[in-house]
CSV table of C-alpha atoms in Angstrom, one decimal:
chain,number,residue,atom,x,y,z
A,1,MET,CA,148.7,127.4,50.1
A,2,ARG,CA,149.4,127.7,46.4
A,3,ASP,CA,152.7,128.8,44.9
A,4,VAL,CA,152.5,132.4,43.4
A,5,ALA,CA,154.2,133.9,40.4
A,6,ILE,CA,154.7,137.4,39.0
A,7,ILE,CA,153.5,137.5,35.4
A,8,GLY,CA,153.6,141.2,34.6
A,9,VAL,CA,155.4,144.4,35.8
A,10,LYS,CA,155.6,148.1,35.2
A,11,ASN,CA,157.3,151.2,36.7
A,12,THR,CA,156.5,154.7,35.7
A,13,SER,CA,159.3,157.2,35.5
A,14,PHE,CA,160.3,158.5,39.0
A,15,GLY,CA,160.9,162.2,39.7
A,16,GLU,CA,159.1,165.6,39.8
A,17,GLN,CA,156.1,165.1,37.6
A,18,TRP,CA,154.5,168.5,37.7
A,19,ASP,CA,152.4,167.9,34.6
A,20,ARG,CA,150.8,164.6,35.8
A,21,SER,CA,148.3,163.8,38.5
A,22,PHE,CA,148.2,161.0,41.0
A,23,ARG,CA,145.7,159.1,39.0
A,24,ASP,CA,147.8,159.5,35.9
A,25,VAL,CA,150.8,157.8,37.3
A,26,VAL,CA,149.0,155.0,39.0
A,27,VAL,CA,146.9,154.2,36.0
A,28,GLU,CA,150.0,154.1,33.8
A,29,ALA,CA,151.7,151.6,36.1
A,30,GLY,CA,148.6,149.4,36.4
A,31,VAL,CA,147.8,149.3,32.7
A,32,GLY,CA,151.4,148.7,31.8
A,33,ALA,CA,151.7,145.7,34.2
A,34,VAL,CA,148.4,144.2,32.9
A,35,GLY,CA,149.6,144.7,29.3
A,36,ASP,CA,152.9,143.0,30.2
A,37,ALA,CA,151.0,140.1,31.7
A,38,GLY,CA,148.7,139.8,28.7
A,39,VAL,CA,145.5,139.8,30.8
A,40,VAL,CA,142.2,141.7,30.4
A,41,GLY,CA,140.3,143.5,33.1
A,42,GLU,CA,137.6,140.9,33.4
A,43,LYS,CA,140.3,138.4,34.6
A,44,ILE,CA,141.4,140.6,37.5
A,45,ASP,CA,140.0,139.4,40.8
A,46,SER,CA,141.3,142.0,43.2
A,47,MET,CA,143.8,144.9,43.6
A,48,PHE,CA,145.9,146.1,46.5
A,49,VAL,CA,147.4,149.5,46.3
A,50,GLY,CA,150.2,150.8,48.6
A,51,ASN,CA,149.8,154.5,49.4
A,52,MET,CA,151.2,156.3,52.5
A,53,SER,CA,149.5,159.6,52.6
A,54,GLY,CA,147.3,160.6,49.6
A,55,GLY,CA,145.3,162.8,52.0
A,56,GLN,CA,148.3,165.0,52.9
A,57,PHE,CA,150.1,165.0,49.5
A,58,VAL,CA,147.2,165.4,47.1
A,59,GLU,CA,144.2,165.9,49.5
A,60,GLN,CA,142.7,162.6,48.2
A,61,GLU,CA,141.6,159.7,50.4
A,62,HIS,CA,139.5,156.6,49.3
A,63,ILE,CA,142.5,155.7,47.2
A,64,GLY,CA,141.5,152.1,46.4
A,65,ALA,CA,138.2,153.2,44.9
A,66,LEU,CA,139.8,156.1,43.0
A,67,ILE,CA,142.3,153.8,41.3
A,68,ALA,CA,139.8,151.1,40.4
A,69,ASP,CA,137.6,153.8,38.9
A,70,TYR,CA,140.3,155.5,36.7
A,71,SER,CA,141.7,152.1,35.7
A,72,GLY,CA,138.4,151.1,34.3
A,73,LEU,CA,137.9,148.3,36.9
A,74,SER,CA,135.0,149.6,38.9
A,75,LYS,CA,132.1,150.2,36.5
A,76,ASP,CA,130.5,147.0,35.2
A,77,ILE,CA,133.2,144.6,36.5
A,78,HIS,CA,133.5,146.0,40.1
A,79,VAL,CA,136.9,144.7,41.0
A,80,PRO,CA,137.6,145.0,44.7
A,81,SER,CA,140.4,147.5,45.3
A,82,THR,CA,142.0,147.9,48.8
A,83,ARG,CA,144.4,150.6,49.9
A,84,VAL,CA,147.3,149.4,52.1
A,85,GLU,CA,149.2,151.8,54.4
A,86,ALA,CA,152.4,151.0,56.3
A,87,ALA,CA,154.3,154.3,55.8
A,88,CYS,CA,157.3,153.8,53.5
A,89,ALA,CA,156.6,150.0,53.5
A,90,SER,CA,153.1,150.5,52.0
A,91,GLY,CA,154.1,149.1,48.6
A,92,GLY,CA,155.9,146.0,50.1
A,93,LEU,CA,152.9,145.3,52.2
A,94,ALA,CA,150.4,145.7,49.3
A,95,LEU,CA,152.5,143.2,47.5
A,96,ARG,CA,152.4,140.8,50.5
A,97,GLN,CA,148.5,141.2,50.6
A,98,GLY,CA,148.3,140.3,46.9
A,99,ILE,CA,150.5,137.3,47.4
A,100,TYR,CA,148.2,136.2,50.3
A,101,ALA,CA,145.1,136.5,48.1
A,102,VAL,CA,146.5,134.3,45.4
A,103,ALA,CA,148.3,131.8,47.7
A,104,SER,CA,145.1,131.3,49.7
A,105,GLY,CA,143.0,130.4,46.7
A,106,MET,CA,140.6,133.3,47.2
A,107,ASP,CA,141.8,135.1,44.0
A,108,ASP,CA,143.6,134.0,40.9
A,109,ILE,CA,144.8,137.2,39.1
A,110,VAL,CA,145.7,140.1,41.4
A,111,ILE,CA,147.3,143.5,40.9
A,112,ALA,CA,149.7,144.7,43.6
A,113,ALA,CA,150.6,148.4,43.1
A,114,GLY,CA,152.0,151.4,44.9
A,115,ALA,CA,151.9,155.1,44.2
A,116,GLU,CA,152.7,158.5,45.7
A,117,LYS,CA,152.5,162.0,44.3
A,118,MET,CA,154.7,164.0,46.7
A,119,THR,CA,155.8,167.1,44.9
A,120,ASP,CA,152.4,168.8,44.8
A,121,VAL,CA,153.0,170.4,48.2
A,122,PRO,CA,155.8,172.6,49.5
A,123,SER,CA,158.8,170.8,51.0
A,124,PRO,CA,157.9,171.6,54.7
A,125,LYS,CA,154.4,170.1,54.2
A,126,ALA,CA,156.0,167.0,52.6
A,127,SER,CA,158.4,166.7,55.5
A,128,SER,CA,155.5,167.0,57.9
A,129,ALA,CA,153.5,164.2,56.1
A,130,LEU,CA,156.6,162.0,56.2
A,131,ALA,CA,157.1,162.7,59.9
A,132,ALA,CA,153.7,161.1,60.6
A,133,ALA,CA,155.4,157.7,60.0
A,134,ALA,CA,157.4,158.3,63.2
A,135,ASP,CA,156.0,158.6,66.7
A,136,ARG,CA,154.3,161.9,66.4
A,137,GLU,CA,153.8,162.4,70.1
A,138,TRP,CA,157.3,161.5,71.3
A,139,GLU,CA,159.4,162.3,68.3
A,140,GLY,CA,157.6,164.6,65.8
A,141,ILE,CA,156.2,167.1,68.3
A,142,MET,CA,159.7,167.3,69.8
A,143,GLY,CA,161.1,168.4,66.4
A,144,ALA,CA,162.6,165.1,65.3
A,145,THR,CA,162.5,164.6,61.5
A,146,PHE,CA,163.5,161.4,59.7
A,147,PRO,CA,166.9,162.8,58.7
A,148,GLY,CA,167.4,163.6,62.4
A,149,LEU,CA,166.3,160.1,63.5
A,150,TYR,CA,168.6,158.3,61.0
A,151,ALA,CA,171.4,160.7,61.9
A,152,MET,CA,171.2,159.4,65.4
A,153,ILE,CA,171.4,155.8,64.1
A,154,ALA,CA,174.4,156.8,62.0
A,155,ARG,CA,176.2,158.6,64.8
A,156,LEU,CA,175.8,155.6,67.1
A,157,HIS,CA,176.9,153.2,64.4
A,158,MET,CA,180.0,155.4,64.0
A,159,HIS,CA,180.7,155.4,67.7
A,160,LYS,CA,180.2,151.6,68.2
A,161,TYR,CA,181.8,150.3,65.0
A,162,GLY,CA,184.0,153.0,63.6
A,163,THR,CA,181.9,153.6,60.5
A,164,THR,CA,183.0,156.7,58.7
A,165,SER,CA,181.3,159.5,56.7
A,166,GLU,CA,183.3,158.3,53.7
A,167,GLN,CA,181.8,154.8,54.0
A,168,LEU,CA,178.3,156.4,54.1
A,169,ALA,CA,179.2,158.4,51.0
A,170,GLU,CA,180.3,155.2,49.2
A,171,VAL,CA,176.7,154.0,49.4
A,172,ALA,CA,175.4,157.1,47.6
A,173,VAL,CA,178.2,156.9,45.0
A,174,LYS,CA,177.5,153.3,44.2
A,175,ASN,CA,173.7,153.8,43.9
A,176,HIS,CA,174.1,156.8,41.7
A,177,HIS,CA,176.4,154.8,39.5
A,178,ASN,CA,173.7,152.1,39.2
A,179,GLY,CA,170.9,154.6,38.7
A,180,GLN,CA,172.5,156.2,35.7
A,181,HIS,CA,171.7,153.0,33.8
A,182,ASN,CA,168.0,152.9,35.0
A,183,PRO,CA,165.7,154.7,32.5
A,184,ILE,CA,163.1,155.4,35.2
A,185,ALA,CA,165.6,156.9,37.8
A,186,GLN,CA,165.0,160.4,39.2
A,187,TYR,CA,168.8,161.1,39.3
A,188,LYS,CA,171.0,159.7,36.6
A,189,SER,CA,174.2,161.7,37.3
A,190,GLN,CA,177.2,160.2,38.9
A,191,ILE,CA,178.6,161.7,42.1
A,192,THR,CA,181.8,161.3,44.1
A,193,VAL,CA,182.7,160.7,47.7
A,194,GLU,CA,184.1,164.2,47.8
A,195,SER,CA,180.9,165.7,46.4
A,196,VAL,CA,178.8,163.9,49.0
A,197,LEU,CA,181.0,165.1,51.8
A,198,LYS,CA,180.9,168.7,50.5
A,199,SER,CA,177.1,168.7,50.0
A,200,ILE,CA,174.8,170.6,52.5
A,201,MET,CA,174.7,169.1,56.0
A,202,VAL,CA,171.1,168.1,56.8
A,203,ALA,CA,171.5,166.4,60.1
A,204,ASP,CA,175.0,165.6,61.3
A,205,PRO,CA,176.5,163.3,60.0
A,206,LEU,CA,174.1,163.1,57.1
A,207,HIS,CA,174.6,165.4,54.1
A,208,ILE,CA,171.9,166.0,51.5
A,209,PHE,CA,173.5,163.5,49.2
A,210,ASP,CA,173.1,160.9,52.0
A,211,CYS,CA,169.3,161.3,51.8
A,212,SER,CA,166.7,160.0,49.3
A,213,PRO,CA,164.6,162.6,47.5
A,214,ILE,CA,160.9,163.6,47.3
A,215,THR,CA,159.5,161.7,44.4
A,216,ASP,CA,156.4,161.1,42.2
A,217,GLY,CA,155.8,157.7,40.7
A,218,ALA,CA,154.0,154.4,40.7
A,219,SER,CA,154.7,150.7,40.2
A,220,ALA,CA,152.6,147.6,39.7
A,221,VAL,CA,152.9,143.8,39.4
A,222,VAL,CA,150.4,141.2,38.3
A,223,LEU,CA,150.3,138.0,40.4
A,224,ALA,CA,148.9,134.6,39.4
A,225,PRO,CA,149.0,131.0,40.6
A,226,ALA,CA,152.3,129.4,39.6
A,227,ASP,CA,150.5,126.5,38.0
A,228,VAL,CA,149.0,128.7,35.3
A,229,ALA,CA,151.7,131.4,35.0
A,230,HIS,CA,153.1,130.0,31.8
A,231,GLU,CA,149.7,130.6,30.1
A,232,TYR,CA,150.5,134.3,30.4
A,233,THR,CA,154.3,134.6,30.1
A,234,ASP,CA,157.4,132.7,29.1
A,235,THR,CA,159.3,134.2,32.0
A,236,PRO,CA,157.3,133.9,35.2
A,237,ILE,CA,159.1,134.9,38.4
A,238,TYR,CA,158.2,132.8,41.4
A,239,VAL,CA,157.6,134.1,45.0
A,240,LYS,CA,159.7,132.0,47.3
A,241,ALA,CA,159.0,133.9,50.5
A,242,THR,CA,157.0,136.8,51.9
A,243,ALA,CA,157.7,138.0,55.5
A,244,GLN,CA,156.8,141.0,57.7
A,245,ALA,CA,157.8,142.1,61.2
A,246,SER,CA,157.2,145.0,63.5
A,247,ASP,CA,159.2,146.9,66.1
A,248,THR,CA,158.6,149.9,68.3
A,249,ILE,CA,157.6,153.0,66.4
A,250,ALA,CA,159.9,155.3,68.4
A,251,LEU,CA,163.7,154.9,68.5
A,252,HIS,CA,163.9,155.5,72.2
A,253,ASP,CA,162.2,152.2,73.0
A,254,ARG,CA,164.5,150.1,70.8
A,255,ARG,CA,167.0,147.5,72.1
A,256,ASP,CA,169.7,148.9,69.8
A,257,ILE,CA,169.0,151.6,67.3
A,258,THR,CA,171.9,150.5,65.0
A,259,THR,CA,170.0,147.3,64.4
A,260,LEU,CA,166.5,147.3,62.9
A,261,ASP,CA,165.1,144.2,64.7
A,262,ALA,CA,162.1,144.1,62.4
A,263,SER,CA,164.4,143.7,59.4
A,264,VAL,CA,166.3,141.0,61.2
A,265,ALA,CA,163.1,139.1,62.1
A,266,ALA,CA,161.5,139.5,58.6
A,267,GLY,CA,164.7,138.4,57.0
A,268,LYS,CA,164.9,135.3,59.1
A,269,ARG,CA,161.3,134.4,58.4
A,270,ALA,CA,161.9,134.9,54.7
A,271,TYR,CA,165.0,132.7,54.6
A,272,GLU,CA,163.1,130.0,56.5
A,273,MET,CA,160.1,130.1,54.2
A,274,ALA,CA,162.4,130.0,51.1
A,275,LYS,CA,164.7,127.4,52.7
A,276,MET,CA,167.6,129.7,51.8
A,277,LYS,CA,170.5,131.5,53.4
A,278,PRO,CA,172.1,134.9,52.6
A,279,LYS,CA,174.6,133.1,50.4
A,280,ASP,CA,171.8,131.9,48.1
A,281,ILE,CA,170.7,135.5,47.2
A,282,ASP,CA,172.2,136.9,44.0
A,283,LEU,CA,171.1,140.5,44.4
A,284,VAL,CA,169.0,142.5,46.8
A,285,GLU,CA,167.1,145.8,46.8
A,286,VAL,CA,167.2,147.3,50.3
A,287,HIS,CA,165.5,150.4,51.7
A,288,ASP,CA,168.2,153.0,51.5
A,289,CYS,CA,166.1,156.0,52.5
A,290,PHE,CA,169.5,157.3,54.0
A,291,THR,CA,172.9,155.9,53.3
A,292,ILE,CA,173.2,154.5,56.9
A,293,ALA,CA,169.9,152.6,56.2
A,294,GLU,CA,171.6,150.6,53.5
A,295,ILE,CA,174.6,149.8,55.8
A,296,CYS,CA,172.3,148.6,58.5
A,297,ALA,CA,170.1,146.6,56.1
A,298,ILE,CA,173.0,144.6,54.7
A,299,GLU,CA,174.0,143.8,58.2
A,300,ASP,CA,170.5,143.0,59.4
A,301,LEU,CA,169.9,140.7,56.4
A,302,GLY,CA,173.1,138.7,56.9
A,303,PHE,CA,175.1,140.1,54.0
A,304,ALA,CA,177.7,141.7,56.3
A,305,LYS,CA,178.7,141.0,59.9
A,306,LYS,CA,177.4,143.5,62.4
A,307,GLY,CA,179.4,146.7,62.3
A,308,GLU,CA,181.1,145.8,59.0
A,309,GLY,CA,178.5,147.1,56.5
A,310,GLY,CA,180.5,150.3,55.9
A,311,ILE,CA,183.7,148.3,55.2
A,312,VAL,CA,181.9,145.8,52.9
A,313,THR,CA,180.5,148.8,50.9
A,314,GLN,CA,183.9,150.6,50.8
A,315,ASN,CA,185.5,147.4,49.6
A,316,GLY,CA,183.1,147.3,46.6
A,317,GLU,CA,181.4,144.0,47.6
A,318,THR,CA,177.9,145.5,47.0
A,319,GLU,CA,178.6,146.6,43.4
A,320,ILE,CA,177.2,145.0,40.3
A,321,GLY,CA,179.5,142.1,39.5
A,322,ALA,CA,180.7,141.7,43.0
A,323,ARG,CA,179.7,139.4,45.9
A,324,ILE,CA,176.2,140.7,46.6
A,325,PRO,CA,174.9,143.5,44.3
A,326,VAL,CA,172.8,145.9,46.3
A,327,ASN,CA,170.3,148.3,44.8
A,328,THR,CA,171.0,147.7,41.2
A,329,SER,CA,168.0,150.0,40.4
A,330,GLY,CA,169.8,152.9,42.0
A,331,GLY,CA,167.9,152.4,45.2
A,332,LEU,CA,165.8,155.0,46.9
A,333,LYS,CA,168.8,157.4,46.8
A,334,SER,CA,169.1,157.6,43.0
A,335,CYS,CA,166.0,156.0,41.5
A,336,GLY,CA,163.8,157.9,43.9
A,337,HIS,CA,161.4,157.3,46.7
A,338,PRO,CA,157.7,157.8,46.0
A,339,VAL,CA,156.9,156.3,49.4
A,340,GLY,CA,153.8,154.2,48.6
A,341,ALA,CA,155.4,152.8,45.5
A,342,THR,CA,158.9,151.9,46.6
A,343,GLY,CA,158.3,148.3,47.8
A,344,VAL,CA,156.6,147.4,44.5
A,345,LYS,CA,159.4,149.1,42.5
A,346,GLN,CA,161.9,147.0,44.2
A,347,ALA,CA,160.0,143.9,43.1
A,348,VAL,CA,159.8,145.1,39.5
A,349,GLU,CA,163.6,145.6,39.6
A,350,ILE,CA,164.2,142.0,40.8
A,351,VAL,CA,161.8,140.7,38.2
A,352,GLU,CA,163.6,142.5,35.4
A,353,GLN,CA,166.9,141.3,36.7
A,354,LEU,CA,165.8,137.7,36.9
A,355,ARG,CA,164.2,137.9,33.4
A,356,GLY,CA,167.6,139.3,32.1
A,357,GLU,CA,166.0,142.6,31.1
A,358,ALA,CA,168.0,145.1,33.2
A,359,GLY,CA,170.3,146.3,30.4
A,360,LYS,CA,173.6,147.9,31.5
A,361,ARG,CA,172.8,147.2,35.2
A,362,GLN,CA,172.1,143.5,34.6
A,363,VAL,CA,173.6,141.1,37.2
A,364,ASP,CA,174.9,138.2,35.1
A,365,GLY,CA,173.4,134.8,35.9
A,366,ALA,CA,171.0,136.2,38.5
A,367,GLU,CA,168.5,133.5,39.6
A,368,VAL,CA,167.4,134.6,43.1
A,369,GLY,CA,166.6,138.1,44.3
A,370,MET,CA,165.4,139.7,47.6
A,371,THR,CA,163.6,143.0,48.4
A,372,HIS,CA,163.6,144.8,51.8
A,373,ASN,CA,161.1,147.6,52.4
A,374,VAL,CA,161.0,149.6,55.7
A,375,GLY,CA,158.3,151.7,57.2
A,376,GLY,CA,159.3,154.7,59.2
A,377,SER,CA,162.6,154.2,61.1
A,378,GLY,CA,162.1,150.5,61.2
A,379,ALA,CA,158.7,149.9,62.9
A,380,THR,CA,157.6,147.8,59.9
A,381,ALA,CA,159.8,145.7,57.6
A,382,VAL,CA,158.7,143.6,54.7
A,383,VAL,CA,161.0,141.1,53.0
A,384,HIS,CA,160.4,139.1,49.8
A,385,ILE,CA,162.5,136.5,48.0
A,386,PHE,CA,161.9,135.7,44.3
A,387,SER,CA,163.4,133.1,42.0
A,388,ARG,CA,163.5,132.2,38.3
A,389,ASP,CA,162.9,128.6,39.3
A,390,ARG,CA,159.8,127.3,41.0
């Protein structure tokens, strides 16, 4: 297996992009990443695109071919393009497939991208599309939505460990503070604990400010063998680990719904592959689809003891400049959550941080970063570790 590096990255802006189509945003991300890498279309060997539900959001399937077509990679050069779906972990899994392709030696230059256009349908239809990432027969048909499922996780976490609504709110406040410095973020306004607690209750104990938004956007990275990465960029970022794990799709079959066992397993595999421990990670982008999800994630990945994620957050240990900066991009909560793109966006954020290009949200001296991307309520987890040093 060959070592793999990221040589180019690009995020579009995230938000409600009424005047742009699905193909517009994904082409912008792909062309931008290719330009950042300094490669031409004829050099691209394959492309993997994360997309959860183009059929329901924009009534478009055959996403891989569509993107190759409108990126100018189909006619004449016929680049193979594959759509990857794993619910909200589609982007992270597309990145993993791209890493496999380069590491195996099958391909040299690979684009890994993710995209979703979610605002072209009414909110109830968007919620229905997202609910398909849960167990439709045992959860969706019974009326369970993702806010409801994560509310159950939050309520049990509160019961078992004493986690408070104020601690959940601290996650949102911190991520909005980071997001105000991210030019692509959907929400750049700061909020307070009080404003979170006074916002509309969606599913007790989760308020609307505890929930990530509906978002349009796309992200892309360009991968290459580490041995030739310096031919394209002076700042290659190396892939130290890629890991994936699965769990039951329905919450009622879980060992403990306050722990996402897939996150634990994927994290352990990533640490083993990178020969690292949590203390070696300088910053992490976790899947904060809801504030409780970030608290569970930092516990599951070893950055906080079980049950102490809320306390660690409230104490400021996850802020930029503190012990383990979490979601410097603003996370899903502030930056936005175009579900197919999120896992790739996380990687772009880590690359920008390790390059020293993150502006006011820069983590000083960052050398190693991690991403954590979750599908559904934890049935799929994908974890990557990246480093400035090979």
